[in-house]
Short mmCIF file of C-alpha atoms in Angstrom, two decimals:
data_model
loop_
_atom_site.label_atom_id
_atom_site.label_comp_id
_atom_site.label_asym_id
_atom_site.label_seq_id
_atom_site.Cartn_x
_atom_site.Cartn_y
_atom_site.Cartn_z
CA UNK A 1 -29.71 1.11 9.57
CA UNK A 2 -30.57 4.22 7.15
CA UNK A 3 -34.27 3.99 8.55
CA UNK A 4 -32.62 4.90 11.81
CA UNK A 5 -31.09 8.05 9.99
CA UNK A 6 -34.02 9.28 8.38
CA UNK A 7 -36.24 8.92 11.80
CA UNK A 8 -32.84 10.78 14.11
CA UNK A 9 -33.49 13.14 10.42
CA UNK A 10 -36.56 13.57 11.10
CA UNK A 11 -36.89 14.41 14.79
CA UNK A 12 -34.09 16.97 13.57
CA UNK A 13 -35.96 18.24 11.77
CA UNK A 14 -38.28 19.28 14.75
CA UNK A 15 -38.78 23.22 14.58
CA UNK A 16 -37.50 23.42 18.11
CA UNK A 17 -34.90 20.93 17.92
CA UNK A 18 -34.26 22.65 14.46
CA UNK A 19 -33.45 26.05 16.53
CA UNK A 20 -31.62 24.84 19.37
CA UNK A 21 -28.31 22.74 16.03
CA UNK A 22 -29.04 26.38 14.25
CA UNK A 23 -27.92 28.17 18.04
CA UNK A 24 -24.75 25.22 18.60
CA UNK A 25 -23.67 26.19 14.83
CA UNK A 26 -23.72 29.93 15.76
CA UNK A 27 -21.66 29.17 19.09
CA UNK A 28 -19.66 27.12 18.31
CA UNK A 29 -18.76 29.72 15.65
CA UNK A 30 -18.03 32.13 17.49
CA UNK A 31 -15.75 30.07 20.61
CA UNK A 32 -13.82 28.67 17.89
CA UNK A 33 -12.86 31.72 16.52
CA UNK A 34 -11.62 33.67 19.04
CA UNK A 35 -8.07 32.93 20.27
CA UNK A 36 -8.27 30.69 22.86
CA UNK A 37 -11.78 29.94 23.60
CA UNK A 38 -12.44 25.78 22.43
CA UNK A 39 -15.15 23.14 22.27
CA UNK A 40 -13.73 22.11 25.58
CA UNK A 41 -14.47 25.29 27.07
CA UNK A 42 -17.74 26.19 24.90
CA UNK A 43 -19.40 22.02 26.51
CA UNK A 44 -17.43 23.14 30.10
CA UNK A 45 -19.63 26.10 30.35
CA UNK A 46 -23.50 24.99 28.59
CA UNK A 47 -22.87 21.49 30.39
CA UNK A 48 -25.31 22.95 33.57
CA UNK A 49 -27.39 24.56 30.77
CA UNK A 50 -27.75 21.15 29.35
CA UNK A 51 -29.24 19.39 32.89
CA UNK A 52 -32.39 20.24 32.77
CA UNK A 53 -33.31 19.67 28.50
CA UNK A 54 -34.38 17.10 27.07
CA UNK A 55 -31.18 13.94 26.92
CA UNK A 56 -31.74 14.28 22.56
CA UNK A 57 -31.75 17.65 22.44
CA UNK A 58 -28.78 18.29 25.23
CA UNK A 59 -26.36 15.91 22.41
CA UNK A 60 -27.39 17.56 19.89
CA UNK A 61 -26.59 20.86 21.47
CA UNK A 62 -22.92 19.71 22.98
CA UNK A 63 -22.33 17.92 19.31
CA UNK A 64 -23.03 20.72 17.19
CA UNK A 65 -20.76 22.67 18.25
CA UNK A 66 -17.93 20.59 19.19
CA UNK A 67 -18.95 20.00 15.42
CA UNK A 68 -18.92 23.51 14.51
CA UNK A 69 -15.79 25.07 16.94
CA UNK A 70 -13.63 22.26 15.50
CA UNK A 71 -14.38 24.49 12.14
CA UNK A 72 -14.33 27.80 13.01
CA UNK A 73 -10.43 28.31 14.39
CA UNK A 74 -9.76 28.08 10.68
CA UNK A 75 -11.15 31.65 10.15
CA UNK A 76 -8.97 33.64 12.77
CA UNK A 77 -5.97 31.05 11.98
CA UNK A 78 -5.96 32.41 8.06
CA UNK A 79 -7.14 35.64 8.75
CA UNK A 80 -4.10 37.14 11.30
CA UNK A 81 -2.49 33.22 12.03
CA UNK A 82 -3.99 33.64 15.48
CA UNK A 83 -5.42 30.23 15.93
CA UNK A 84 -9.20 29.90 17.36
CA UNK A 85 -8.44 26.03 18.45
CA UNK A 86 -6.00 23.74 19.08
CA UNK A 87 -6.66 21.83 15.38
CA UNK A 88 -6.27 24.89 13.82
CA UNK A 89 -2.84 25.82 14.41
CA UNK A 90 -1.37 23.92 11.01
CA UNK A 91 -3.76 26.17 8.39
CA UNK A 92 -2.11 28.94 9.39
CA UNK A 93 1.29 27.37 8.02
CA UNK A 94 -0.39 28.46 4.55
CA UNK A 95 -3.43 30.36 5.87
CA UNK A 96 -2.00 33.26 6.46
CA UNK A 97 0.96 33.62 3.63
CA UNK A 98 -1.69 33.37 1.50
CA UNK A 99 -3.45 36.46 3.54
CA UNK A 100 -0.48 38.25 3.42
CA UNK A 101 -0.37 37.32 0.08
CA UNK A 102 -4.16 38.83 -0.49
CA UNK A 103 -6.08 35.55 -1.05
CA UNK A 104 -7.60 36.10 2.31
CA UNK A 105 -11.29 35.00 0.41
CA UNK A 106 -9.68 31.99 -1.55
CA UNK A 107 -7.87 30.89 1.67
CA UNK A 108 -11.01 30.92 3.45
CA UNK A 109 -13.16 29.98 0.83
CA UNK A 110 -10.34 26.64 0.53
CA UNK A 111 -11.18 25.65 4.15
CA UNK A 112 -14.45 26.12 4.71
CA UNK A 113 -14.88 23.57 2.28
CA UNK A 114 -12.55 21.49 2.97
CA UNK A 115 -13.91 21.46 6.86
CA UNK A 116 -17.41 20.61 5.14
CA UNK A 117 -16.39 17.65 2.54
CA UNK A 118 -14.26 16.16 5.71
CA UNK A 119 -16.69 16.88 8.57
CA UNK A 120 -19.50 15.08 6.25
CA UNK A 121 -16.66 12.47 5.51
CA UNK A 122 -16.46 11.86 9.42
CA UNK A 123 -20.12 11.53 10.00
CA UNK A 124 -20.51 9.08 6.80
CA UNK A 125 -18.09 6.94 8.80
CA UNK A 126 -19.37 7.46 11.84
CA UNK A 127 -22.56 5.95 11.00
CA UNK A 128 -22.20 3.31 8.27
CA UNK A 129 -18.86 1.62 10.21
CA UNK A 130 -18.96 2.72 13.65
CA UNK A 131 -19.56 -0.69 14.00
CA UNK A 132 -16.54 -1.42 12.03
CA UNK A 133 -14.49 1.11 13.15
CA UNK A 134 -14.46 0.16 16.61
CA UNK A 135 -13.35 -3.45 16.33
CA UNK A 136 -10.09 -1.98 15.11
CA UNK A 137 -9.83 1.09 17.17
CA UNK A 138 -10.49 -2.52 19.70
CA UNK A 139 -7.38 -3.91 18.01
CA UNK A 140 -4.91 -1.60 19.12
CA UNK A 141 -3.24 -1.11 23.07
CA UNK A 142 0.07 -0.11 24.49
CA UNK A 143 3.07 -0.21 21.80
CA UNK A 144 0.67 0.34 18.82
CA UNK A 145 -0.10 3.94 20.95
CA UNK A 146 3.50 4.45 21.60
CA UNK A 147 4.25 3.84 17.97
CA UNK A 148 1.48 5.60 16.69
CA UNK A 149 3.44 8.38 19.17
CA UNK A 150 6.77 8.03 16.98
CA UNK A 151 5.47 8.09 13.66
CA UNK A 152 3.66 11.27 14.51
CA UNK A 153 6.70 13.57 16.05
CA UNK A 154 9.19 11.62 12.88
CA UNK A 155 6.99 13.70 9.88
CA UNK A 156 6.59 16.47 11.87
CA UNK A 157 10.90 16.32 12.83
CA UNK A 158 10.97 16.25 8.60
CA UNK A 159 9.56 19.14 8.36
CA UNK A 160 11.52 22.20 9.69
CA UNK A 161 13.65 21.93 6.10
CA UNK A 162 16.34 21.38 8.81
CA UNK A 163 16.37 18.17 10.54
CA UNK A 164 18.45 19.50 13.21
CA UNK A 165 15.70 21.87 14.03
CA UNK A 166 13.19 20.02 13.96
CA UNK A 167 14.24 16.96 16.40
CA UNK A 168 15.48 19.61 18.89
CA UNK A 169 11.70 20.98 18.45
CA UNK A 170 9.56 18.19 19.38
CA UNK A 171 12.93 17.44 22.45
CA UNK A 172 11.95 20.67 23.56
CA UNK A 173 7.75 19.78 23.24
CA UNK A 174 8.36 16.34 25.01
CA UNK A 175 10.18 18.23 28.00
CA UNK A 176 7.60 20.51 28.64
CA UNK A 177 5.56 17.19 27.90
CA UNK A 178 6.60 15.85 31.11
CA UNK A 179 6.84 18.79 33.50
CA UNK A 180 3.95 17.90 36.15
CA UNK A 181 3.15 15.55 38.00
CA UNK A 182 3.96 11.33 37.06
CA UNK A 183 0.85 10.74 35.76
CA UNK A 184 1.74 6.36 37.28
CA UNK A 185 3.46 7.89 40.19
CA UNK A 186 2.31 11.43 41.91
CA UNK A 187 6.85 12.06 41.58
CA UNK A 188 6.64 15.80 41.35
CA UNK A 189 8.07 17.41 37.81
CA UNK A 190 10.94 19.51 36.70
CA UNK A 191 8.27 21.14 38.72
CA UNK A 192 10.58 23.17 41.72
CA UNK A 193 8.29 22.82 43.93
CA UNK A 194 5.66 25.71 42.94
CA UNK A 195 1.68 24.18 42.57
CA UNK A 196 0.83 26.08 39.38
CA UNK A 197 3.97 23.57 37.88
CA UNK A 198 2.02 20.10 39.24
CA UNK A 199 -1.03 19.76 36.59
CA UNK A 200 1.72 20.59 34.20
CA UNK A 201 1.95 22.41 31.52
CA UNK A 202 -1.03 23.52 29.83
CA UNK A 203 -1.37 23.31 25.47
CA UNK A 204 -4.38 26.43 25.66
CA UNK A 205 -0.68 28.27 27.09
CA UNK A 206 2.25 27.70 25.06
CA UNK A 207 0.26 27.04 21.68
CA UNK A 208 -1.94 30.54 21.96
CA UNK A 209 1.90 32.49 23.21
CA UNK A 210 3.71 30.55 20.64
CA UNK A 211 1.53 31.51 17.42
CA UNK A 212 -0.58 34.53 18.71
CA UNK A 213 0.41 36.48 20.52
CA UNK A 214 4.54 36.19 19.04
CA UNK A 215 2.25 37.22 15.39
CA UNK A 216 1.50 40.46 16.91
CA UNK A 217 4.55 41.88 18.54
CA UNK A 218 6.57 40.65 15.52
CA UNK A 219 3.71 42.84 13.15
CA UNK A 220 4.05 45.17 15.99
CA UNK A 221 7.46 45.98 16.33
CA UNK A 222 7.98 44.92 12.63
CA UNK A 223 6.59 47.84 11.60
CA UNK A 224 4.13 45.37 10.24
CA UNK A 225 0.92 47.23 11.22
CA UNK A 226 -1.63 47.89 9.13
CA UNK A 227 -2.73 46.31 6.61
CA UNK A 228 -5.87 46.20 5.57
CA UNK A 229 -8.27 45.00 2.78
CA UNK A 230 -10.79 46.73 0.98
CA UNK A 231 -12.50 43.41 -0.44
CA UNK A 232 -11.50 39.73 1.05
CA UNK A 233 -14.69 37.87 -1.27
CA UNK A 234 -15.38 33.92 -0.56
CA UNK A 235 -15.59 31.61 -3.19
CA UNK A 236 -16.19 27.90 -1.64
CA UNK A 237 -16.80 26.31 -4.89
CA UNK A 238 -14.07 26.90 -7.30
CA UNK A 239 -13.61 24.11 -10.06
CA UNK A 240 -9.88 25.02 -11.21
CA UNK A 241 -9.18 25.00 -6.89
CA UNK A 242 -11.72 21.24 -6.40
CA UNK A 243 -8.88 20.00 -8.92
CA UNK A 244 -5.78 20.54 -7.70
CA UNK A 245 -6.93 19.87 -3.69
CA UNK A 246 -8.71 16.93 -4.55
CA UNK A 247 -6.69 14.22 -3.74
CA UNK A 248 -5.59 15.81 -0.62
CA UNK A 249 -9.18 16.31 0.32
CA UNK A 250 -9.85 11.71 -0.03
CA UNK A 251 -6.59 11.34 1.56
CA UNK A 252 -6.93 14.10 4.57
CA UNK A 253 -10.23 12.96 4.92
CA UNK A 254 -9.65 9.16 5.51
CA UNK A 255 -6.92 10.07 7.49
CA UNK A 256 -8.82 12.25 9.79
CA UNK A 257 -11.02 8.82 10.04
CA UNK A 258 -9.14 6.91 11.64
CA UNK A 259 -6.55 9.30 13.64
CA UNK A 260 -9.81 10.20 14.79
CA UNK A 261 -11.47 7.02 15.94
CA UNK A 262 -8.22 5.70 18.03
CA UNK A 263 -8.48 6.90 21.16
CA UNK A 264 -6.98 10.00 22.43
CA UNK A 265 -5.45 11.31 19.80
CA UNK A 266 -7.60 13.37 18.90
CA UNK A 267 -7.87 16.28 15.74
CA UNK A 268 -4.54 18.22 16.65
CA UNK A 269 -2.95 15.22 16.02
CA UNK A 270 -5.13 14.18 12.49
CA UNK A 271 -4.55 18.08 11.17
CA UNK A 272 -0.43 17.54 11.66
CA UNK A 273 0.25 14.12 10.11
CA UNK A 274 -2.26 14.62 7.24
CA UNK A 275 -0.61 18.04 6.46
CA UNK A 276 2.68 16.46 7.03
CA UNK A 277 1.04 13.96 4.39
CA UNK A 278 0.73 16.12 2.06
CA UNK A 279 4.02 18.29 2.31
CA UNK A 280 5.35 14.13 1.00
CA UNK A 281 2.70 13.26 -0.80
CA UNK A 282 3.70 16.95 -3.01
CA UNK A 283 5.00 17.65 -6.09
CA UNK A 284 6.06 20.80 -4.83
CA UNK A 285 6.67 20.18 -1.14
CA UNK A 286 8.95 23.38 -0.87
CA UNK A 287 5.44 25.54 -1.76
CA UNK A 288 4.09 25.07 1.03
CA UNK A 289 4.13 27.45 4.23
CA UNK A 290 4.23 29.44 1.44
CA UNK A 291 0.50 29.64 0.89
CA UNK A 292 -0.11 26.31 -0.76
CA UNK A 293 -3.58 25.32 -1.55
CA UNK A 294 -3.36 22.11 -0.40
CA UNK A 295 -2.14 23.40 2.76
CA UNK A 296 -4.87 23.97 4.11
CA UNK A 297 -7.10 21.52 2.24
CA UNK A 298 -4.55 18.83 4.28
CA UNK A 299 -5.46 20.23 8.11
CA UNK A 300 -8.79 20.51 7.90
CA UNK A 301 -10.77 18.19 6.24
CA UNK A 302 -8.30 15.43 8.61
CA UNK A 303 -9.22 17.49 12.01
CA UNK A 304 -13.01 17.83 11.25
CA UNK A 305 -13.15 13.81 10.45
CA UNK A 306 -11.33 13.27 13.13
CA UNK A 307 -13.62 15.26 15.14
CA UNK A 308 -17.02 13.47 14.24
CA UNK A 309 -14.77 10.16 14.60
CA UNK A 310 -13.95 10.39 18.04
CA UNK A 311 -17.42 10.08 18.56
CA UNK A 312 -16.87 6.52 17.34
CA UNK A 313 -15.13 4.54 20.22
CA UNK A 314 -17.38 7.26 22.71
CA UNK A 315 -20.99 5.83 21.29
CA UNK A 316 -19.35 1.75 20.96
CA UNK A 317 -17.02 1.08 23.49
CA UNK A 318 -17.83 4.25 26.17
CA UNK A 319 -13.97 6.21 26.10
CA UNK A 320 -13.72 8.95 25.23
CA UNK A 321 -11.35 10.28 21.99
CA UNK A 322 -10.48 13.50 22.77
CA UNK A 323 -10.71 16.15 25.30
CA UNK A 324 -14.09 17.30 24.28
CA UNK A 325 -15.47 13.78 24.55
CA UNK A 326 -14.14 13.36 27.37
CA UNK A 327 -16.02 16.64 28.28
CA UNK A 328 -19.40 15.01 26.11
CA UNK A 329 -19.09 10.95 28.53
CA UNK A 330 -19.53 13.30 31.99
CA UNK A 331 -22.95 15.11 30.78
CA UNK A 332 -24.17 11.52 28.81
CA UNK A 333 -23.27 9.86 32.47
CA UNK A 334 -24.84 13.53 34.15
CA UNK A 335 -28.19 12.14 32.51
CA UNK A 336 -27.85 8.59 33.62
CA UNK A 337 -27.15 7.67 30.48
CA UNK A 338 -24.01 5.16 29.84
CA UNK A 339 -22.44 4.82 26.71
CA UNK A 340 -21.02 1.36 25.32
CA UNK A 341 -21.45 -1.90 23.81
CA UNK A 342 -24.94 -1.92 24.36
CA UNK A 343 -25.95 2.25 23.56
CA UNK A 344 -26.26 1.41 19.77
CA UNK A 345 -29.48 -1.04 20.94
CA UNK A 346 -31.16 1.09 24.10
CA UNK A 347 -30.81 4.76 23.27
CA UNK A 348 -30.57 4.40 19.00
CA UNK A 349 -33.37 6.86 19.22
CA UNK A 350 -30.56 9.80 20.28
CA UNK A 351 -28.00 8.31 19.53
CA UNK A 352 -29.22 8.53 15.96
CA UNK A 353 -30.67 12.47 16.15
CA UNK A 354 -26.94 13.06 16.90
CA UNK A 355 -25.73 10.90 14.12
CA UNK A 356 -28.78 13.10 12.14
CA UNK A 357 -27.74 16.57 13.60
CA UNK A 358 -23.96 16.45 12.98
CA UNK A 359 -25.13 15.75 9.32
CA UNK A 360 -26.64 18.70 9.01
CA UNK A 361 -24.11 20.50 10.86
CA UNK A 362 -21.69 20.47 7.89
CA UNK A 363 -24.19 21.51 5.59
CA UNK A 364 -24.38 24.79 8.60
CA UNK A 365 -21.34 25.60 7.85
CA UNK A 366 -21.61 26.17 4.34
CA UNK A 367 -24.79 27.31 3.98
CA UNK A 368 -23.83 30.50 7.42
CA UNK A 369 -19.36 30.29 7.17
CA UNK A 370 -19.88 33.25 4.76
CA UNK A 371 -21.74 35.92 6.80
CA UNK A 372 -19.86 35.36 9.43
CA UNK A 373 -16.76 35.00 8.32
CA UNK A 374 -17.58 38.28 6.37
CA UNK A 375 -17.97 39.83 9.77
CA UNK A 376 -14.04 38.83 10.72
CA UNK A 377 -13.20 40.24 7.52
CA UNK A 378 -13.65 43.85 8.65
CA UNK A 379 -11.26 43.42 11.40
CA UNK A 380 -9.18 43.29 8.48
CA UNK A 381 -9.28 47.00 8.54
CA UNK A 382 -9.27 48.09 11.91
CA UNK A 383 -5.56 49.84 12.75
CA UNK A 384 -3.68 46.91 13.75
CA UNK A 385 -2.24 49.88 16.71
CA UNK A 386 -6.33 48.97 17.69
CA UNK A 387 -6.56 45.51 16.50
CA UNK A 388 -3.27 44.00 18.28
CA UNK A 389 -4.28 44.46 21.57
CA UNK A 390 -8.06 43.19 21.67
CA UNK A 391 -6.00 40.46 20.01
CA UNK A 392 -3.56 39.93 23.46
CA UNK A 393 -6.75 40.46 24.77
CA UNK A 394 -9.34 37.35 24.02
CA UNK A 395 -6.04 35.44 23.95
CA UNK A 396 -5.25 36.62 27.58
CA UNK A 397 -9.30 35.83 28.99
CA UNK A 398 -9.62 32.84 26.72
CA UNK A 399 -6.20 30.82 28.29
CA UNK A 400 -6.98 32.71 31.74
CA UNK A 401 -10.48 31.68 31.45
CA UNK A 402 -9.00 27.34 30.96
CA UNK A 403 -7.92 27.29 34.15
CA UNK A 404 -8.54 30.35 35.97
CA UNK A 405 -5.02 30.97 36.45
CA UNK A 406 -2.85 33.96 35.83
CA UNK A 407 -0.25 31.73 36.34
CA UNK A 408 -1.10 30.42 32.25
CA UNK A 409 -1.31 33.41 31.06
CA UNK A 410 2.07 34.75 32.69
CA UNK A 411 2.94 31.03 30.92
CA UNK A 412 1.46 32.39 27.50
CA UNK A 413 2.31 35.63 27.45
CA UNK A 414 6.60 33.45 28.05
CA UNK A 415 5.85 32.15 25.34
CA UNK A 416 4.98 34.87 22.81
CA UNK A 417 7.77 36.24 23.71
CA UNK A 418 10.17 32.86 23.34
CA UNK A 419 8.32 32.70 19.86
CA UNK A 420 8.94 36.15 18.26
CA UNK A 421 12.72 34.94 19.52
CA UNK A 422 12.64 31.98 18.20
CA UNK A 423 10.58 32.09 14.82
CA UNK A 424 13.89 34.82 14.06
CA UNK A 425 15.92 31.92 13.06
CA UNK A 426 13.47 30.23 11.47
CA UNK A 427 12.88 27.70 14.28
CA UNK A 428 10.24 24.97 13.43
CA UNK A 429 7.53 25.62 16.74
CA UNK A 430 4.89 23.30 15.24
CA UNK A 431 7.77 20.61 16.13
CA UNK A 432 7.46 22.45 20.27
CA UNK A 433 3.61 21.83 19.57
CA UNK A 434 3.77 18.06 18.17
CA UNK A 435 5.87 17.64 21.37
CA UNK A 436 3.87 18.85 23.39
CA UNK A 437 0.87 16.95 22.35
CA UNK A 438 2.38 12.96 21.44
CA UNK A 439 4.53 13.25 25.11
CA UNK A 440 1.81 12.22 27.32
CA UNK A 441 0.71 9.34 24.04
CA UNK A 442 4.26 8.29 24.08
CA UNK A 443 5.09 8.74 27.75
CA UNK A 444 2.43 6.94 29.25
CA UNK A 445 2.39 4.09 26.17
CA UNK A 446 5.85 3.31 26.31
CA UNK A 447 5.94 2.55 30.03
CA UNK A 448 2.60 -0.32 29.80
CA UNK A 449 4.50 -1.07 26.95
CA UNK A 450 7.47 -1.84 29.03
CA UNK A 451 5.08 -2.97 32.06
CA UNK A 452 3.18 -5.63 30.20
CA UNK A 453 6.76 -7.08 28.03
CA UNK A 454 8.46 -7.27 31.57
CA UNK A 455 11.15 -4.20 30.20
CA UNK A 456 11.17 -5.91 27.06
CA UNK A 457 11.66 -4.00 24.10
CA UNK A 458 10.99 -6.30 21.59
CA UNK A 459 7.34 -6.36 22.23
CA UNK A 460 7.44 -3.59 19.56
CA UNK A 461 8.36 -5.54 16.78
CA UNK A 462 6.41 -8.94 17.77
CA UNK A 463 3.30 -6.76 17.44
CA UNK A 464 2.66 -7.33 13.53
CA UNK A 465 1.21 -3.34 14.54
CA UNK A 466 3.80 -1.66 16.33
CA UNK A 467 6.39 -3.27 14.28
CA UNK A 468 5.23 -1.79 10.99
CA UNK A 469 4.73 2.21 12.68
CA UNK A 470 7.74 1.78 14.09
CA UNK A 471 9.08 0.45 11.14
CA UNK A 472 7.93 3.24 8.77
CA UNK A 473 9.41 6.03 11.25
CA UNK A 474 12.61 5.02 10.80
CA UNK A 475 12.48 4.42 6.82
CA UNK A 476 10.81 8.41 7.15
CA UNK A 477 14.04 9.08 9.74
CA UNK A 478 16.58 7.97 6.93
CA UNK A 479 15.10 9.47 3.48
CA UNK A 480 15.10 13.13 6.31
CA UNK A 481 18.65 12.44 6.14
CA UNK A 482 19.63 11.11 3.43
CA UNK A 483 17.25 13.39 1.23
CA UNK A 484 19.86 16.71 1.75
CA UNK A 485 22.89 14.46 1.49
CA UNK A 486 21.52 13.34 -2.17
CA UNK A 487 20.67 16.84 -3.24
CA UNK A 488 24.36 18.05 -2.04
CA UNK A 489 25.70 15.13 -4.52
CA UNK A 490 23.82 15.69 -7.28
CA UNK A 491 24.58 19.50 -7.22
CA UNK A 492 29.06 18.91 -6.57
CA UNK A 493 28.66 16.35 -9.55
CA UNK A 494 26.27 19.30 -11.55
CA UNK A 495 29.00 21.64 -10.28
CA UNK A 496 31.93 19.30 -11.92
CA UNK A 497 30.19 18.53 -15.08
CA UNK A 498 30.04 22.57 -15.86
CA UNK A 499 34.06 22.91 -15.23
CA UNK A 500 35.25 20.15 -16.78
#
C-alpha cells in the first residue's frame, strides 16, 4: 500500500500534473466561494474538457475540484452568511456571528484549519481503510438508512431552541421534499399541473433563498447595510484555539468519514450531524449560534472528511456516495473505466495517483487559502448598497445554472422572503434544510424496507444497527422534551426555597 501511494505521489509531482492539480484547487476555490455554485456544477462544466485528457490527469482534476469546493464554501458563509456550497450551511451559524463581532479573521482561520485536518483524516482513511470501510457500508440496507435519517431529523429538531419550532421546521422540509414525481410509482405529488415542479424543489434554490437572500433583505431593510472591517488578519494556527477545538475536530472528522462512506448521505448531512454532536457534548451549548469556535470546527472538519469518505463506495463498490461523486462515476464510464470490487487491482496506478493528489490538495488549502481569502475580505469594505446587489446577482446566476430554470430563480426569491419572515420569529431554518435533505432518503428507504418485510414495521427493530439508531433517536427526543421541564422544575424549586 505504501509503495503504491509513493508511486502515485511521484505521478502527481510531475510538472504537468502538479499544474493541473494547482489549477483545480483555484477553480474549486472560486466555484465554492460563489453562492449557488457547487462542486456538482463545476464537475459537470469541466466534464467535457476531461474527455480528451489522460484518465489520471482527468480524475485528479475532478476530485481536486471536488475537495477544494467543499472547503471554500465557508468563505462567504462566514463573511456574508451566504454559504457558497450546501456543505457550508452549518458553518454560517457561528461563523457569521463572529464576523459581526469583528472576529472574521479568527473564524476564517478556524475554518481553514478544520477543513484541512478533516480532509487529511478523510484522505488517510480513504487510503488505509477503503476495503474495511466498504465492507461496513455493505452491511447497511434500507432499514439502516431510514433509521439514520430519523436520527438526523431528531437531532436537528432539538437544536431549534424551542422543540416545537424545530419539529415544525423538519416537517416543513419533509413536505417540500415530497413535491415532484414519486420515485417509486411515478405519480405527480403537489405539482398542481406545473411541469417545473415535476423534478421537485431543488436544494440550491431553497438554501440560497433561506440564507443568502434573506440575509441581504435583513441587512438592507434593517438599516445594517454597511459594516466595513478595516483589516481582517487570518490566523490559521493558534495554540489556544487548538486546545479548545481539538476534541471537536477529532470527533467530527471521524463522524464525517463514517457518514461520508454511506452511499447517498453526503457531506451536508455529515456537517449537520457533527454540529449537533458538538452542541450535545459541549459544556456551554448556549454559546452555539452566537460565535462558538466549535460551531465552525465541527461542520468544516466533518464535511471535508465526508467528501473524501464519499469516494470509498465509488472506488470500492462502484456506488456514488454523493451527488458530485455520481457525476465522477459518469466520467469514469465516459473514459471506459468501471469502478467496483476489482477496480483497485485493474486501475491501481490511477487510484493511488488520485489518493496522492487529494492528500496534497489539503496542504494546498493551507498554503493558498490566506491569499485567496484576502481577495474576499477586501469586499467587506465595499458599501452594502453595492455589495448586496452583487450577492443577489451571483445567487441568481448560480441558481439558474443548476437546471437552466428561471422557475428555480423565482423559487429562490420566494424562499428568501420566507426566510426573512421566519427569522423575525427566530425560526430554526436549519431544521427545514435537514428535512429537505433527509426527506427523500427517509421516504424511499422506508418504503423499500416495508416492501422487504411485506409491511411489517418490526423490521426496524429486528435488525441490530437500525434498532440501535432508532433507540438513540427516541432517547434524544425524550431528552429534548424532558430537559426544559426539568429546568423549569428546578427554577420553581429555587423560587420556593427563596421565598420560604
